[in-house]
Amino acid sequence: MIDLTFSGAIKIGALPISLQYVRTLEALDGPLLVEFQSKAGDTFLYYWCEREQDINRWLIVRTPTQDLARYLVGVTNARELILQCRDGFVYLVDIGKTRTPINIFFIGVDSLPLHYVPTEQSYHGFAVNIDEKQQDVFISEQLDYQEVTTDYPRRYLQAYGFNALFGPHGDASTLEKIDYKLTQGYVFNTLFRNFRKHIRLDKRASLVGVGVASPGYVRFAVDPAVAADLRRAVAGYLKAVAEINGEITLLSRWVGGREVMEEPAAVRVFLGLCSRLEVDGRLILTRVDSTETAIKSVQSYLNKLRYLADNDTAQTAMLVGLQRREVALDDTDTDDAEDLS
Amino acid sequence: MPYAQLEMQEFSDDPRCDWCGLSMYTTERKARAQFAFLLGKFPSARTRYGDHLAEISLTQHHGVQTRPRRNGHFTLYEYDGIDLVRLACLTGPL
């Protein structure tokens, strides 16, 4: 029986806020953790508590975007989200077969019944709807203002742009041949700006939100498939960092004349590297004037990838949805139905 | 019983096909491991998912299923008229 009379809870007639459904963050045979937004733009989480016959009790907690991002990247757990919420209080709402709440309580987090409070191990799992049209990045206190507002977004968008052209869901059909010399930083910046111009409009990413508080967050509007490809590329880089760095070092030495190798051999190494990075090496070769330029382009992309990966490892800027470790209730794989046979 | 049949769709803005299926696990060990994780996060999970574990030997005549994930979870969409309760063998409390 759901206890409606526990001490510390104050029954109220209606929620003082109007909330709009955003997405289901965790589910197992129905939703368990759901994101809502108020008219003022605040994020609220519905956290499932318990059930009695037709009634489910949900805990509603205001959760700033950066706190939600910290949870989604595994830096904090659900226990902290609730017990250390900014407001110090939550709502408990009983919902039956219809959406109309049956009971609404206002309660301080210190008074919450113990069986509503998750344990220290309550990290993000049962992931659903991560491939949204937004890519959130949790930013820790170590990253300074310049990096949060400029450096990180620029490099993310450059890596994203490269992937949108040459990645698994890429489309470089409108990209003309690159025929200028790649020498210094600003030339590479021009190159990536040029790449961006040729990304299909519906696949382009843009920076849509920055929270520079400590901790903060960065939010990009993205194409879900390209953003997922980029996350996979970062995870792939982290898994094979030694091999990838070895191959790009070899190729850089060849470009600089410090490695003796026939061009076809260099192309083979290049294609192997591209395959490892899940970008279309053959397509890149057709869009540049020389193998050297192709190598320099990929090297530049790799620098962006390394920057994203290093920040993720150092937990200074962490991509939401990146597969870092196995979660106990991993719900992120494709769910194709098939016959039992 | 599938979630969708419980008519508890508080958040039906975003319905999902798998809410019409039954969550199952390939082995008892994996099912227990997942339930332990679930309990850590939702301490009252037994009020929603039950408190005992049962085993069923599924065949192609029972329905269609999703490919099992690394954690052993898959969703079963049973054929009309299949009574899985009759086939279930209780293995113990969760």
Coordinates of C-alpha atoms in Angstrom, one line a residue, chain A residues 105-319:
Chain A
F105 CA 2.7 16.2 -2.1
F106 CA 5.4 18.7 -1.4
I107 CA 8.3 17.2 0.6
G108 CA 11.8 18.2 1.7
V109 CA 14.4 15.7 0.4
D110 CA 15.5 15.1 4.0
S111 CA 12.0 13.7 4.8
L112 CA 11.8 11.3 1.8
P113 CA 11.0 7.7 2.7
L114 CA 14.2 5.6 2.4
H115 CA 12.6 3.3 -0.1
Y116 CA 12.3 6.2 -2.5
V117 CA 16.0 7.1 -2.3
P118 CA 18.3 5.3 -4.8
T119 CA 21.6 3.9 -3.7
E120 CA 25.1 5.1 -4.4
Q121 CA 25.2 2.7 -7.4
S122 CA 22.3 4.4 -9.1
Y123 CA 24.2 5.5 -12.2
H124 CA 22.6 6.0 -15.6
G125 CA 21.3 2.9 -17.3
F126 CA 18.3 1.7 -19.3
A127 CA 19.2 4.4 -21.9
V128 CA 16.7 5.4 -24.4
N129 CA 16.3 8.4 -26.6
I130 CA 19.9 9.4 -26.3
D131 CA 20.1 9.9 -30.0
E132 CA 18.0 13.0 -29.9
K133 CA 18.6 16.0 -32.1
Q134 CA 20.8 17.5 -29.5
Q135 CA 24.3 16.6 -28.2
D136 CA 24.9 17.7 -24.7
V137 CA 28.3 17.9 -23.2
F138 CA 28.9 18.0 -19.5
I139 CA 31.6 20.6 -18.7
S140 CA 33.5 20.4 -15.4
E141 CA 35.0 23.2 -13.3
Q142 CA 38.5 22.7 -14.8
L143 CA 37.6 24.0 -18.3
D144 CA 38.0 27.8 -18.5
Y145 CA 35.6 30.2 -20.1
Q146 CA 37.5 30.5 -23.3
E147 CA 37.5 26.7 -23.8
V148 CA 33.8 26.3 -22.9
T149 CA 32.5 29.1 -25.2
T150 CA 35.0 28.9 -28.1
D151 CA 37.6 26.1 -28.3
Y152 CA 35.4 23.1 -27.4
P153 CA 32.4 24.1 -29.6
R154 CA 34.7 24.9 -32.5
R155 CA 36.5 21.6 -32.4
Y156 CA 33.4 19.6 -31.8
L157 CA 31.7 21.2 -34.8
Q158 CA 34.8 20.7 -37.0
A159 CA 35.0 17.0 -36.1
Y160 CA 31.2 16.7 -36.6
G161 CA 31.5 18.4 -40.0
F162 CA 34.2 16.0 -41.2
N163 CA 32.0 13.1 -40.1
A164 CA 29.0 14.6 -41.8
L165 CA 30.9 14.4 -45.1
F166 CA 33.1 11.3 -44.8
G167 CA 31.6 9.3 -41.9
P168 CA 29.2 6.3 -42.1
H169 CA 26.2 8.6 -42.7
G170 CA 28.2 11.2 -44.6
D171 CA 27.5 12.9 -47.8
A172 CA 30.2 14.7 -49.6
S173 CA 28.6 14.9 -53.0
T174 CA 28.7 18.7 -53.3
L175 CA 32.3 19.1 -52.0
E176 CA 34.6 20.2 -54.7
K177 CA 38.3 19.2 -54.9
I178 CA 40.5 20.7 -52.3
D179 CA 43.5 22.1 -54.2
Y180 CA 45.2 24.5 -51.8
K181 CA 48.2 23.9 -49.6
L182 CA 47.5 22.8 -46.1
T183 CA 50.3 24.5 -44.1
Q184 CA 49.3 26.4 -41.0
G185 CA 46.4 26.5 -38.5
Y186 CA 44.4 29.2 -40.3
V187 CA 44.5 27.2 -43.5
F188 CA 43.1 24.2 -41.7
N189 CA 40.4 26.4 -40.2
T190 CA 39.5 27.5 -43.7
L191 CA 39.4 23.9 -44.8
F192 CA 37.0 23.0 -42.1
R193 CA 34.8 26.0 -42.8
N194 CA 34.8 24.9 -46.4
F195 CA 33.7 21.4 -45.2
R196 CA 30.9 22.9 -43.2
K197 CA 29.5 24.7 -46.3
H198 CA 29.0 21.4 -48.0
I199 CA 27.2 19.6 -45.3
R200 CA 23.5 19.1 -46.2
L201 CA 21.4 21.7 -44.4
D202 CA 19.4 19.1 -42.5
K203 CA 22.6 17.5 -41.2
R204 CA 24.4 20.6 -40.1
A205 CA 25.2 21.1 -36.4
S206 CA 25.2 24.3 -34.5
L207 CA 25.8 25.5 -30.9
V208 CA 22.5 26.2 -29.3
G209 CA 23.3 26.5 -25.6
V210 CA 26.2 27.1 -23.2
G211 CA 26.0 27.0 -19.4
V212 CA 29.3 28.5 -18.1
A213 CA 28.4 28.0 -14.5
S214 CA 30.6 25.5 -12.6
P215 CA 29.8 22.9 -13.6
G216 CA 28.4 23.8 -16.9
Y217 CA 27.2 22.3 -20.2
V218 CA 27.3 22.8 -23.9
R219 CA 24.5 21.9 -26.2
F220 CA 24.6 21.4 -29.9
A221 CA 21.7 20.9 -32.3
V222 CA 22.7 17.9 -34.4
D223 CA 21.7 15.2 -36.8
P224 CA 21.2 12.1 -34.6
A225 CA 23.0 9.7 -36.9
V226 CA 26.0 11.9 -37.5
A227 CA 26.3 12.8 -33.8
A228 CA 26.1 9.1 -33.0
D229 CA 28.8 8.4 -35.6
L230 CA 31.1 11.0 -34.0
R231 CA 30.5 9.5 -30.5
R232 CA 31.4 6.1 -31.9
A233 CA 34.5 7.6 -33.5
V234 CA 35.6 9.1 -30.2
A235 CA 35.0 5.8 -28.4
G236 CA 36.9 4.0 -31.2
Y237 CA 39.8 6.3 -30.9
L238 CA 40.0 5.7 -27.2
K239 CA 40.0 1.9 -27.7
A240 CA 42.8 1.9 -30.3
V241 CA 44.7 5.0 -29.4
A242 CA 48.2 3.4 -29.7
E243 CA 47.5 1.9 -33.2
I244 CA 45.9 5.1 -34.5
N245 CA 48.7 7.3 -33.2
G246 CA 51.3 4.9 -34.6
E247 CA 49.7 5.0 -38.1
I248 CA 49.3 8.8 -38.2
T249 CA 52.9 9.3 -37.0
L250 CA 54.1 7.1 -39.8
L251 CA 52.1 8.9 -42.4
S252 CA 53.1 12.3 -41.1
R253 CA 56.8 11.3 -41.3
W254 CA 56.2 10.2 -44.9
V255 CA 54.5 13.5 -45.8
G256 CA 57.5 15.3 -44.2
G257 CA 60.0 13.2 -46.1
R258 CA 61.3 11.5 -43.0
E259 CA 59.9 8.1 -43.8
V260 CA 60.9 6.2 -47.0
M261 CA 57.8 4.5 -48.4
E262 CA 56.3 4.1 -51.9
E263 CA 53.1 6.1 -52.4
P264 CA 50.9 3.0 -52.8
A265 CA 52.1 1.7 -49.5
A266 CA 51.3 5.1 -47.8
V267 CA 47.8 5.0 -49.4
R268 CA 47.3 1.5 -47.9
V269 CA 48.3 2.7 -44.4
F270 CA 46.0 5.7 -45.0
L271 CA 43.1 3.6 -46.0
G272 CA 43.7 1.3 -43.0
L273 CA 43.7 4.3 -40.7
C274 CA 40.5 5.7 -42.2
S275 CA 38.8 2.3 -41.8
R276 CA 39.8 2.3 -38.2
L277 CA 38.4 5.8 -37.8
E278 CA 35.2 4.8 -39.7
V279 CA 35.6 7.5 -42.4
D280 CA 35.7 6.9 -46.1
G281 CA 39.3 7.1 -47.1
R282 CA 38.7 6.4 -50.8
L283 CA 36.2 9.3 -50.9
I284 CA 38.6 11.6 -49.2
L285 CA 41.3 10.7 -51.8
T286 CA 38.9 11.7 -54.6
R287 CA 38.3 15.1 -53.0
V288 CA 41.9 16.2 -52.7
D289 CA 44.7 16.9 -55.1
S290 CA 47.2 14.6 -53.5
T291 CA 47.7 11.8 -51.0
E292 CA 49.7 14.2 -48.8
T293 CA 46.6 16.6 -48.6
A294 CA 44.4 13.6 -47.7
I295 CA 46.7 12.6 -44.9
K296 CA 46.9 16.2 -43.6
S297 CA 43.1 16.5 -43.6
V298 CA 42.7 13.3 -41.7
Q299 CA 45.4 14.2 -39.3
S300 CA 43.6 17.5 -38.6
Y301 CA 40.4 15.6 -38.0
L302 CA 42.2 13.2 -35.7
N303 CA 43.5 16.2 -33.7
K304 CA 39.9 17.2 -33.1
L305 CA 38.9 13.7 -32.2
R306 CA 41.9 13.5 -29.8
Y307 CA 40.9 16.7 -28.2
L308 CA 37.3 15.4 -27.6
A309 CA 38.6 12.1 -26.3
D310 CA 41.2 13.6 -24.0
N311 CA 38.7 15.9 -22.5
D312 CA 36.3 13.0 -22.0
T313 CA 38.9 10.9 -20.3
A314 CA 40.0 13.8 -18.1
Q315 CA 36.3 14.3 -17.3
T316 CA 36.6 18.0 -18.2
A317 CA 34.1 17.8 -21.1
M318 CA 32.1 14.7 -21.5
L319 CA 29.8 13.8 -24.4

